[in-house]
Structure formats: C-alpha cells, structure tokens
Amino acid sequence: QVQLVESGGGLVQAGGSLRLSCAASGSIFSIRVMDWYRQAPGKQRELVAAIRSGGSPNYADSVKGRFTISRDNAKNTVYLQMNSLKPEDTAVYFCRVEASPTGTRGIWYQYWGQGTQVSVSS
C-alpha cells in the first residue's frame, strides 16, 4: 500500500557531503514519523535522525551538527543532508515511515525503504 524509494547514496571522500532522499507513494492518508537508520557491516541497525509531523528533529549523538533531516509533506518526502562525512559514516542507509494508509481507519504501519549505500573514503 505504501512504497518508499530512496536515492542519493554514493562514494565520497571524508569531509564531503551527500543528500539522501526518500519518497513515499501509494494510498497514504497520513504520515506520522519519517526517519533514517543505518547499518554498517557487522553492526546493528541504528537510528540516525527522526522527524515527526509538526515536531522537532532528533539526531544520534554521532551525527549532531553534521546531518540535517527535513521533510516535504506535500511530496511525502524526507531528506537527509550529510555534511563533514567521516569514514565511520559508511553504511547502508534506510528510510522508515510510520504511515496510515487510506481506508485503514487510523491504523499505523511502518514501512522501510530498500536501502542506499553510503561509502566514505579516508
């Protein structure tokens, strides 16, 4: 019912920048939360940044001051601007959305994107 398409990953040198996008489509009545997770090889998936509808963004301590999450409600899209990238930011980045599909009477589901690789060289 809800599909997420991510884009913007790639290879960048340390200190560089990337911007990730995640667009939600389908029969969407409302989106409550949009956030970004990442998973490095051999590590657990971790929350990077989150933004609630009408709320302030939250960030993992490791990315505060370097990453900025934003959303365009008209486009059902969430962005992650990543600056001053470090090799330890290398991971697959996933977007996640808590959404209520049309016709579900306010039931919320979570949906995940397919992931996009971010690689930062030293």
mmCIF file of C-alpha atoms in Angstrom:
data_model
loop_
_atom_site.group_PDB
_atom_site.id
_atom_site.type_symbol
_atom_site.label_atom_id
_atom_site.label_comp_id
_atom_site.label_asym_id
_atom_site.label_seq_id
_atom_site.Cartn_x
_atom_site.Cartn_y
_atom_site.Cartn_z
ATOM 1 C CA GLN A 1 0.000 0.000 0.000
ATOM 2 C CA VAL A 2 2.907 2.351 0.702
ATOM 3 C CA GLN A 3 6.172 2.242 -1.199
ATOM 4 C CA LEU A 4 9.416 4.017 -0.349
ATOM 5 C CA VAL A 5 12.055 4.881 -2.922
ATOM 6 C CA GLU A 6 15.435 6.098 -1.748
ATOM 7 C CA SER A 7 18.118 7.878 -3.718
ATOM 8 C CA GLY A 8 21.297 9.880 -3.229
ATOM 9 C CA GLY A 9 23.820 7.415 -1.869
ATOM 10 C CA GLY A 10 27.313 7.044 -3.267
ATOM 11 C CA LEU A 11 31.033 7.245 -2.651
ATOM 12 C CA VAL A 12 32.546 10.426 -1.231
ATOM 13 C CA GLN A 13 35.801 11.446 0.369
ATOM 14 C CA ALA A 14 35.990 12.297 4.043
ATOM 15 C CA GLY A 15 34.786 15.824 4.643
ATOM 16 C CA GLY A 16 32.416 15.686 1.707
ATOM 17 C CA SER A 17 28.643 15.860 1.556
ATOM 18 C CA LEU A 18 25.746 13.783 0.307
ATOM 19 C CA ARG A 19 21.998 14.285 0.309
ATOM 20 C CA LEU A 20 19.664 11.334 0.637
ATOM 21 C CA SER A 21 16.024 11.422 -0.413
ATOM 22 C CA CYS A 22 13.178 9.058 0.358
ATOM 23 C CA ALA A 23 9.839 9.470 -1.366
ATOM 24 C CA ALA A 24 6.724 7.702 -0.117
ATOM 25 C CA SER A 25 3.957 6.845 -2.552
ATOM 26 C CA GLY A 26 0.739 4.880 -2.616
ATOM 27 C CA SER A 27 -2.549 5.200 -0.812
ATOM 28 C CA ILE A 28 -1.352 7.377 2.050
ATOM 29 C CA PHE A 29 -3.770 9.062 4.401
ATOM 30 C CA SER A 30 -1.190 10.445 6.819
ATOM 31 C CA ILE A 31 2.483 10.123 7.747
ATOM 32 C CA ARG A 32 3.372 10.435 11.392
ATOM 33 C CA VAL A 33 7.126 9.844 11.539
ATOM 34 C CA MET A 34 9.860 9.810 8.934
ATOM 35 C CA ASP A 35 13.349 8.775 9.892
ATOM 36 C CA TRP A 36 16.669 7.436 8.732
ATOM 37 C CA TYR A 37 18.532 4.405 10.026
ATOM 38 C CA ARG A 38 21.869 2.995 9.008
ATOM 39 C CA GLN A 39 23.568 -0.359 9.234
ATOM 40 C CA ALA A 40 27.297 -0.863 8.887
ATOM 41 C CA PRO A 41 28.787 -4.290 8.166
ATOM 42 C CA GLY A 42 28.721 -6.459 11.260
ATOM 43 C CA LYS A 43 26.772 -3.911 13.275
ATOM 44 C CA GLN A 44 23.174 -3.468 14.311
ATOM 45 C CA ARG A 45 20.894 -1.057 12.554
ATOM 46 C CA GLU A 46 20.857 2.273 14.362
ATOM 47 C CA LEU A 47 18.669 5.346 14.278
ATOM 48 C CA VAL A 48 20.396 8.325 12.687
ATOM 49 C CA ALA A 49 17.703 11.017 12.631
ATOM 50 C CA ALA A 50 13.944 11.283 13.005
ATOM 51 C CA ILE A 51 11.308 13.901 12.413
ATOM 52 C CA ARG A 52 7.683 13.793 13.487
ATOM 53 C CA SER A 53 4.881 15.628 11.793
ATOM 54 C CA GLY A 54 4.928 19.120 13.309
ATOM 55 C CA GLY A 55 7.779 18.228 15.635
ATOM 56 C CA SER A 56 11.448 18.981 16.027
ATOM 57 C CA PRO A 57 14.047 16.644 14.583
ATOM 58 C CA ASN A 58 16.114 14.287 16.721
ATOM 59 C CA TYR A 59 19.612 13.087 15.966
ATOM 60 C CA ALA A 60 22.026 10.435 17.107
ATOM 61 C CA ASP A 61 24.897 11.978 19.042
ATOM 62 C CA SER A 62 27.347 10.754 16.415
ATOM 63 C CA VAL A 63 25.785 12.922 13.680
ATOM 64 C CA LYS A 64 24.659 16.013 15.581
ATOM 65 C CA GLY A 65 25.917 19.184 13.951
ATOM 66 C CA ARG A 66 26.764 17.358 10.715
ATOM 67 C CA PHE A 67 23.480 15.849 9.472
ATOM 68 C CA THR A 68 20.150 17.591 8.921
ATOM 69 C CA ILE A 69 16.839 15.811 8.443
ATOM 70 C CA SER A 70 13.938 17.586 6.772
ATOM 71 C CA ARG A 71 10.634 16.644 5.204
ATOM 72 C CA ASP A 72 8.372 17.965 2.476
ATOM 73 C CA ASN A 73 4.875 16.977 3.494
ATOM 74 C CA ALA A 74 3.389 17.961 0.154
ATOM 75 C CA LYS A 75 5.696 15.468 -1.555
ATOM 76 C CA ASN A 76 5.713 12.849 1.228
ATOM 77 C CA THR A 77 9.485 13.010 1.054
ATOM 78 C CA VAL A 78 12.170 13.014 3.715
ATOM 79 C CA TYR A 79 15.717 14.194 3.169
ATOM 80 C CA LEU A 80 18.986 13.677 4.983
ATOM 81 C CA GLN A 81 21.680 16.247 4.293
ATOM 82 C CA MET A 82 25.005 14.798 5.385
ATOM 83 C CA ASN A 83 27.977 17.137 5.728
ATOM 84 C CA SER A 84 31.506 16.648 7.037
ATOM 85 C CA LEU A 85 31.233 12.940 6.340
ATOM 86 C CA LYS A 86 33.586 10.561 8.116
ATOM 87 C CA PRO A 87 34.681 7.019 7.210
ATOM 88 C CA GLU A 88 32.667 5.749 10.182
ATOM 89 C CA ASP A 89 29.513 7.046 8.468
ATOM 90 C CA THR A 90 29.933 4.294 5.881
ATOM 91 C CA ALA A 91 26.802 2.142 5.956
ATOM 92 C CA VAL A 92 23.613 1.244 4.164
ATOM 93 C CA TYR A 93 21.071 3.955 4.953
ATOM 94 C CA PHE A 94 17.390 3.072 5.228
ATOM 95 C CA CYS A 95 14.436 5.369 5.495
ATOM 96 C CA ARG A 96 11.469 4.351 7.617
ATOM 97 C CA VAL A 97 7.997 5.810 7.676
ATOM 98 C CA GLU A 98 5.087 5.407 10.064
ATOM 99 C CA ALA A 99 2.032 5.906 7.911
ATOM 100 C CA SER A 100 -1.675 5.327 7.944
ATOM 101 C CA PRO A 101 -2.852 4.081 4.548
ATOM 102 C CA THR A 102 -6.118 5.321 3.132
ATOM 103 C CA GLY A 103 -9.085 3.356 4.359
ATOM 104 C CA THR A 104 -7.408 1.758 7.381
ATOM 105 C CA ARG A 105 -9.255 3.908 9.922
ATOM 106 C CA GLY A 106 -6.187 5.354 11.574
ATOM 107 C CA ILE A 107 -4.137 2.187 11.899
ATOM 108 C CA TRP A 108 -0.427 2.942 11.672
ATOM 109 C CA TYR A 109 2.127 0.767 9.941
ATOM 110 C CA GLN A 110 5.835 1.101 9.461
ATOM 111 C CA TYR A 111 7.441 0.844 6.049
ATOM 112 C CA TRP A 112 11.083 0.543 5.096
ATOM 113 C CA GLY A 113 12.999 1.637 2.037
ATOM 114 C CA GLN A 114 15.294 -0.699 0.174
ATOM 115 C CA GLY A 115 18.444 0.988 1.466
ATOM 116 C CA THR A 116 21.101 3.055 -0.216
ATOM 117 C CA GLN A 117 24.851 2.606 0.206
ATOM 118 C CA VAL A 118 26.930 5.479 1.547
ATOM 119 C CA SER A 119 30.685 4.961 1.438
ATOM 120 C CA VAL A 120 33.171 7.484 2.812
ATOM 121 C CA SER A 121 36.842 7.074 1.971
ATOM 122 C CA SER A 122 39.639 8.401 4.158
#
